[in-house]
mmCIF file of C-alpha atoms in Angstrom:
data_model
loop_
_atom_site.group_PDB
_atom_site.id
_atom_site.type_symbol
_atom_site.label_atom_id
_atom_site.label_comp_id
_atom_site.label_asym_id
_atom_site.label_seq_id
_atom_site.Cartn_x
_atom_site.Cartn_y
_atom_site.Cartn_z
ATOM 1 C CA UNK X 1 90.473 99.005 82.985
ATOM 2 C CA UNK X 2 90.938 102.296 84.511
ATOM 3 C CA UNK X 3 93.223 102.247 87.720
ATOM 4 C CA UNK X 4 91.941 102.363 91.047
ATOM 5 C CA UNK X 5 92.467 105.633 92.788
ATOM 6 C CA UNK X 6 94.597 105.962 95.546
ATOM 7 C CA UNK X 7 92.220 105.425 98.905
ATOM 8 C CA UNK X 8 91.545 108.358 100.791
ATOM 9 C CA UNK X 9 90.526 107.916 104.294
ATOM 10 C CA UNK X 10 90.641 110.459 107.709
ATOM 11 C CA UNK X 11 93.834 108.247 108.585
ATOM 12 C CA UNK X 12 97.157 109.468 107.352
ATOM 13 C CA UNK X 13 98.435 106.653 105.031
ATOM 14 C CA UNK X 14 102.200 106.783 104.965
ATOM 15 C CA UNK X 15 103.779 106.178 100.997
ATOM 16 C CA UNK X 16 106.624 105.494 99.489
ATOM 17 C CA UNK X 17 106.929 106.471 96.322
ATOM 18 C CA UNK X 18 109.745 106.513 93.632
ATOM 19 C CA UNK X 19 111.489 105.263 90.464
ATOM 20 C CA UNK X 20 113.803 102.141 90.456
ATOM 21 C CA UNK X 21 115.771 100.304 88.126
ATOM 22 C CA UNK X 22 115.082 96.693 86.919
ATOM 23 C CA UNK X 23 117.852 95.330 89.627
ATOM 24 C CA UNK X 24 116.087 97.576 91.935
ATOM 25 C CA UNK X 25 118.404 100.842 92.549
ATOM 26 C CA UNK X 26 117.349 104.281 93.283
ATOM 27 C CA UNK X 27 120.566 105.893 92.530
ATOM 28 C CA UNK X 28 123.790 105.055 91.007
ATOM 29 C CA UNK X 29 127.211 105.165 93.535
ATOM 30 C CA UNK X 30 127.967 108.569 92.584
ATOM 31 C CA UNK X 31 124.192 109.208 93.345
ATOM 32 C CA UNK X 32 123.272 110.380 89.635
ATOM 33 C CA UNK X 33 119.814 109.992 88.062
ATOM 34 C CA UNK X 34 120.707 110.610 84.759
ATOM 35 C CA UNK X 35 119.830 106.866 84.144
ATOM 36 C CA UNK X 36 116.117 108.121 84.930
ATOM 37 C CA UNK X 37 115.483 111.467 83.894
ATOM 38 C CA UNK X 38 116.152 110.737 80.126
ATOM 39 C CA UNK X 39 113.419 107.878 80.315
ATOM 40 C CA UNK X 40 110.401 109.550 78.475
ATOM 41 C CA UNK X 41 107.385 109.916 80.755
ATOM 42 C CA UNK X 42 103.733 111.682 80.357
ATOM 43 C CA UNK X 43 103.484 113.796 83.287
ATOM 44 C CA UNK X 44 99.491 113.442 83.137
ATOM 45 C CA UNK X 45 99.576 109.431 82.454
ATOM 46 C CA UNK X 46 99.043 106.894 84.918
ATOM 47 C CA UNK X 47 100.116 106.878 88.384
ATOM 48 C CA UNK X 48 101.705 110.318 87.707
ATOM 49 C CA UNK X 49 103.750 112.429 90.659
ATOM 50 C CA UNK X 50 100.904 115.257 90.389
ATOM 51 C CA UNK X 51 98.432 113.147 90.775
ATOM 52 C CA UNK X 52 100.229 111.116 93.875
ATOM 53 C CA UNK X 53 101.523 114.608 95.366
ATOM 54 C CA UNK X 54 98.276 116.097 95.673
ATOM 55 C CA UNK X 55 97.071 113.728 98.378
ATOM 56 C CA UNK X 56 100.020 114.502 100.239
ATOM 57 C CA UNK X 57 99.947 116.974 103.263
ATOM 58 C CA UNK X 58 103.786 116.376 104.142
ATOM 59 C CA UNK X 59 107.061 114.222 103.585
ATOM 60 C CA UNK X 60 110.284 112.931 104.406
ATOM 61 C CA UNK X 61 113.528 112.235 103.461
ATOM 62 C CA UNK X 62 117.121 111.298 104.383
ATOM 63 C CA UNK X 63 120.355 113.331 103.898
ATOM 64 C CA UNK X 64 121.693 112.274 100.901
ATOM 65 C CA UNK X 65 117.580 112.782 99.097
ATOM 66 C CA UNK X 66 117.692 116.231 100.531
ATOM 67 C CA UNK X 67 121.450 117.150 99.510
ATOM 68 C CA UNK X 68 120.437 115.920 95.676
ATOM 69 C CA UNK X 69 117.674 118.555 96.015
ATOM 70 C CA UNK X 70 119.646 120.970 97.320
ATOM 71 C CA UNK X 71 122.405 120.602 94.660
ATOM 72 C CA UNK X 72 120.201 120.267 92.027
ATOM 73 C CA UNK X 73 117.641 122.899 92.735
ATOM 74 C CA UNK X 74 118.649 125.587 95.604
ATOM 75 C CA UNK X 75 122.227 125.629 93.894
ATOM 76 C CA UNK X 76 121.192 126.346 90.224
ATOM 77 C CA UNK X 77 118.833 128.866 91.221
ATOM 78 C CA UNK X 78 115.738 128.092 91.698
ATOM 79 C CA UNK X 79 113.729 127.947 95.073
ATOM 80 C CA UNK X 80 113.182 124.742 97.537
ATOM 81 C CA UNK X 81 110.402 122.922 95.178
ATOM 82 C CA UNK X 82 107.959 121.504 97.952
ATOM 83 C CA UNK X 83 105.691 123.628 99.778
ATOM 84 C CA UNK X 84 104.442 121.303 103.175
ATOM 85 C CA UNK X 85 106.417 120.232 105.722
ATOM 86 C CA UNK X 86 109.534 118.283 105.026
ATOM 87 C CA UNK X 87 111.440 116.677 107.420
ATOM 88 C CA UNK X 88 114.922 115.442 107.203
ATOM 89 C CA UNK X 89 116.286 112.486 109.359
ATOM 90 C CA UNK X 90 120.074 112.874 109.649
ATOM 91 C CA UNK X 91 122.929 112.788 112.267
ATOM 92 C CA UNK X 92 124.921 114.685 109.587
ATOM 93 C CA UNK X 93 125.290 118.172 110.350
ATOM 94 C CA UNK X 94 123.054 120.220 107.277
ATOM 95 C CA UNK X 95 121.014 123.521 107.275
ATOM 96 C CA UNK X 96 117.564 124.006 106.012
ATOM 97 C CA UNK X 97 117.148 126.025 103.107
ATOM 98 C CA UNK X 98 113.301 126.678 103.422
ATOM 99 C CA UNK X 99 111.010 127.045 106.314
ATOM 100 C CA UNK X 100 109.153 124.611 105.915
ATOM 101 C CA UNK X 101 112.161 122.137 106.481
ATOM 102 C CA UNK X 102 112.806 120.678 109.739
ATOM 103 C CA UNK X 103 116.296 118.456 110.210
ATOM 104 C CA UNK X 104 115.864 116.071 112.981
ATOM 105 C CA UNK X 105 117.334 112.782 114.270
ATOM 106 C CA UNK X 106 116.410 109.483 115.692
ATOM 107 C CA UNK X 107 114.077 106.469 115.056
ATOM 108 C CA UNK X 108 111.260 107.735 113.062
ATOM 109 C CA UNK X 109 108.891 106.240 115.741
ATOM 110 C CA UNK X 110 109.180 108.456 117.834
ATOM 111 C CA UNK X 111 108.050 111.383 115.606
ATOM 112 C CA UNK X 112 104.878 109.613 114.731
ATOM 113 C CA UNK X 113 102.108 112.273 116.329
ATOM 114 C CA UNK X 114 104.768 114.672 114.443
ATOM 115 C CA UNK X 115 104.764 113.617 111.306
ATOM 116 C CA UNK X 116 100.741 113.004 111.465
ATOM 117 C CA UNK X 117 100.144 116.450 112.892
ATOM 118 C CA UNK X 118 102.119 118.021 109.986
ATOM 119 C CA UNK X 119 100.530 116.406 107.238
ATOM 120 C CA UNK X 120 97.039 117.119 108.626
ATOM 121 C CA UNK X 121 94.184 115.791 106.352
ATOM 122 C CA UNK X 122 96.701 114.252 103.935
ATOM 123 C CA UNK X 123 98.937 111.309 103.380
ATOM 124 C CA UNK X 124 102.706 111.436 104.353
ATOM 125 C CA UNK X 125 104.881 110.894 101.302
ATOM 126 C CA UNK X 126 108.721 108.963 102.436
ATOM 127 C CA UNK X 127 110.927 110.290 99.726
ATOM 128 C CA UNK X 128 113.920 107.718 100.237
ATOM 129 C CA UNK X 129 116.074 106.799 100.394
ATOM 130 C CA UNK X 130 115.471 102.968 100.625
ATOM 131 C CA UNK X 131 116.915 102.909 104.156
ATOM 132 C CA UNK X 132 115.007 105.835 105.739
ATOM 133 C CA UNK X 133 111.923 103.795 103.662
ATOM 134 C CA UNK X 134 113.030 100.777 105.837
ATOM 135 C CA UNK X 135 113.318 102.442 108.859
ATOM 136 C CA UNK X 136 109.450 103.401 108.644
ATOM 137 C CA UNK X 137 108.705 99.966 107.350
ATOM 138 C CA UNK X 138 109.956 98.318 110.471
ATOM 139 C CA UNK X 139 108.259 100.960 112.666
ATOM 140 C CA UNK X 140 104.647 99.276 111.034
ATOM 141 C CA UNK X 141 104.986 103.284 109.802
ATOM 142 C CA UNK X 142 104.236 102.383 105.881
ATOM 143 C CA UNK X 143 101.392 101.408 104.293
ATOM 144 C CA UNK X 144 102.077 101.564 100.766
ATOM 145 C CA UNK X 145 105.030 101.575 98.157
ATOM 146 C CA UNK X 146 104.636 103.031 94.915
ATOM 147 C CA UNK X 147 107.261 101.961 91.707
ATOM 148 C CA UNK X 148 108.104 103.116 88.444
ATOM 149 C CA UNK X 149 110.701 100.680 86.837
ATOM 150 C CA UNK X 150 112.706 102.657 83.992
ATOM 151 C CA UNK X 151 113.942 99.614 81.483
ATOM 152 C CA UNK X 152 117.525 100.475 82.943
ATOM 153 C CA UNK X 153 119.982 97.952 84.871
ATOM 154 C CA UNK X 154 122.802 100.159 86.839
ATOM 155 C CA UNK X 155 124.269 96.930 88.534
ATOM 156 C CA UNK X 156 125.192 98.840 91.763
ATOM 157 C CA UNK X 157 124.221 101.794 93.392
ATOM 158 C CA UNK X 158 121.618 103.061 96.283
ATOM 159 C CA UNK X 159 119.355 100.260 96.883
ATOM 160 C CA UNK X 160 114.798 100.747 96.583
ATOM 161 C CA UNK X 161 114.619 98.503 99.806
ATOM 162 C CA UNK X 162 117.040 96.743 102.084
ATOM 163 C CA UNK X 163 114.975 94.902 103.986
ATOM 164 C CA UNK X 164 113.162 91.357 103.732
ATOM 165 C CA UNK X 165 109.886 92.077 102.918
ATOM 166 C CA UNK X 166 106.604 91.222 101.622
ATOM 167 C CA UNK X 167 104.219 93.445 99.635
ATOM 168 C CA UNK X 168 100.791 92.642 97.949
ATOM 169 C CA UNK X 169 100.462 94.350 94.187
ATOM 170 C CA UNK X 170 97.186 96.559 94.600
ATOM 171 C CA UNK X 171 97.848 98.581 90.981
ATOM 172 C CA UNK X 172 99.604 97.662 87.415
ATOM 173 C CA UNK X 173 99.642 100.509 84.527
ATOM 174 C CA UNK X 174 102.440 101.835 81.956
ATOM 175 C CA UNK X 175 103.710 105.305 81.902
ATOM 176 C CA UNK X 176 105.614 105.379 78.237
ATOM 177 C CA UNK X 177 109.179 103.787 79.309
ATOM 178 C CA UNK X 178 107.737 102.703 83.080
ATOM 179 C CA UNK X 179 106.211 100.276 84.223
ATOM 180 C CA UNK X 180 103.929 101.239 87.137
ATOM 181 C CA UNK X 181 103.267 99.246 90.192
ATOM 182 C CA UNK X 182 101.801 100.419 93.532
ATOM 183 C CA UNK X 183 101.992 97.543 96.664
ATOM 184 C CA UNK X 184 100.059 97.151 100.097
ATOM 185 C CA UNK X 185 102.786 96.602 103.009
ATOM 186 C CA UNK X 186 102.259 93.472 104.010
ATOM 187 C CA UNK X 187 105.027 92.948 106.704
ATOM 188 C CA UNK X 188 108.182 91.757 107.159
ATOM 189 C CA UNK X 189 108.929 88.116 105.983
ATOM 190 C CA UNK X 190 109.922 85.183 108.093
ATOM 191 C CA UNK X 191 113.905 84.349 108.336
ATOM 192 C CA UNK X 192 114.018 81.228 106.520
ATOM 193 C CA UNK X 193 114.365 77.968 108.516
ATOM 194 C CA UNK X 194 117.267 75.894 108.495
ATOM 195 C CA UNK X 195 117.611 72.565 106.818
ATOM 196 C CA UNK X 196 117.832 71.140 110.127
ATOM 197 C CA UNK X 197 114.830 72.817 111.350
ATOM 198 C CA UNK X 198 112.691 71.928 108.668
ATOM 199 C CA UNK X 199 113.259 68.183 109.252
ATOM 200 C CA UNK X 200 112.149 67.963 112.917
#
């Protein structure tokens, strides 16, 4: 069965989408991702970047995701790779290498009209990390998560999603090594009563 597309509607959807290990890390401590990017992948297969990136009108993403980029791209020559708006939430003190970045600071709430403005017809794409992926979660700012599990356990490292959450499987597909799972946001989930409470 073919997989559904992703739903396009005149209301910016906000996404998070990204690869995680089987314990569910996004990065090892030193913040490497060798552990993902020798994990063979088709590039035109199912629920492929391309694909997801070309309903996206703008993004974000938290220091440490932009400073990757930076290394890894601006500092071995080539140029910033993403031409939209990307903004940065930090209180660290970093420079934008590309017009199209803005740094700013703050919850993420209050740059909701912002972030919908600059992504105009499109969805908004929440690069991670997992907390900045949080923070949007808990401002009722993300609709949908998006996951490719590599068949890799790291045992540490920079966590997909602290928070206590529920999500609702929408999509299920392989990619060669990943395993391909996009989720509705269903909310945040209930703190657990105690064993005292549940006997009254």
């Amino acid at each position: 069965m073919a997989p559904r597309p992703i739903r396009r509607t005149l209301v910016t959807r906000f996404h998070y989408y990204t690869a995680t290990t089987l314990d569910g890390f996004i990065a090892d401590e030193g913040d490497s991702l060798d552990w993902l990017l020798t994990q063979p992948i088709d590039e035109e297969g199912p629920m492929n970047y391309s694909a997801f990136f070309g309903t996206i009108g703008a993004m974000a993403m938290g220091a440490t995701t932009y400073e990757w980029v930076v290394d890894h791209e601006i500092r071995t020559g080539n140029p910033w790779p993403y031409d939209i708006p990307t903004f940065v939430f930090t209180h660290r003190d970093v420079e934008p290498v590309a017009d199209s970045i803005r740094i700013v600071a703050g919850p993420v709430v209050d740059r909701r009209d912002e972030l919908v403005d600059a992504a105009g017809d499109e969805d908004f794409w929440v690069v991670g990390g997992g907390d900045l992926a949080g923070q949007f979660a808990e401002a009722g700012m993300l609709d949908e998560v998006h996951l490719s599990y590599a068949p890799v356990t790291l045992g540490s490292g920079r966590p997909l999603f602290p928070r206590a959450y529920d999500l609702e499987l929408i999509d299920l597909d392989r990619n060669k090594a990943f395993a391909c799972a996009r989720y509705a946001v269903v909310g945040p989930r209930d703190a657990p009563q105690s064993g005292h409470e549940q006997a009254r």
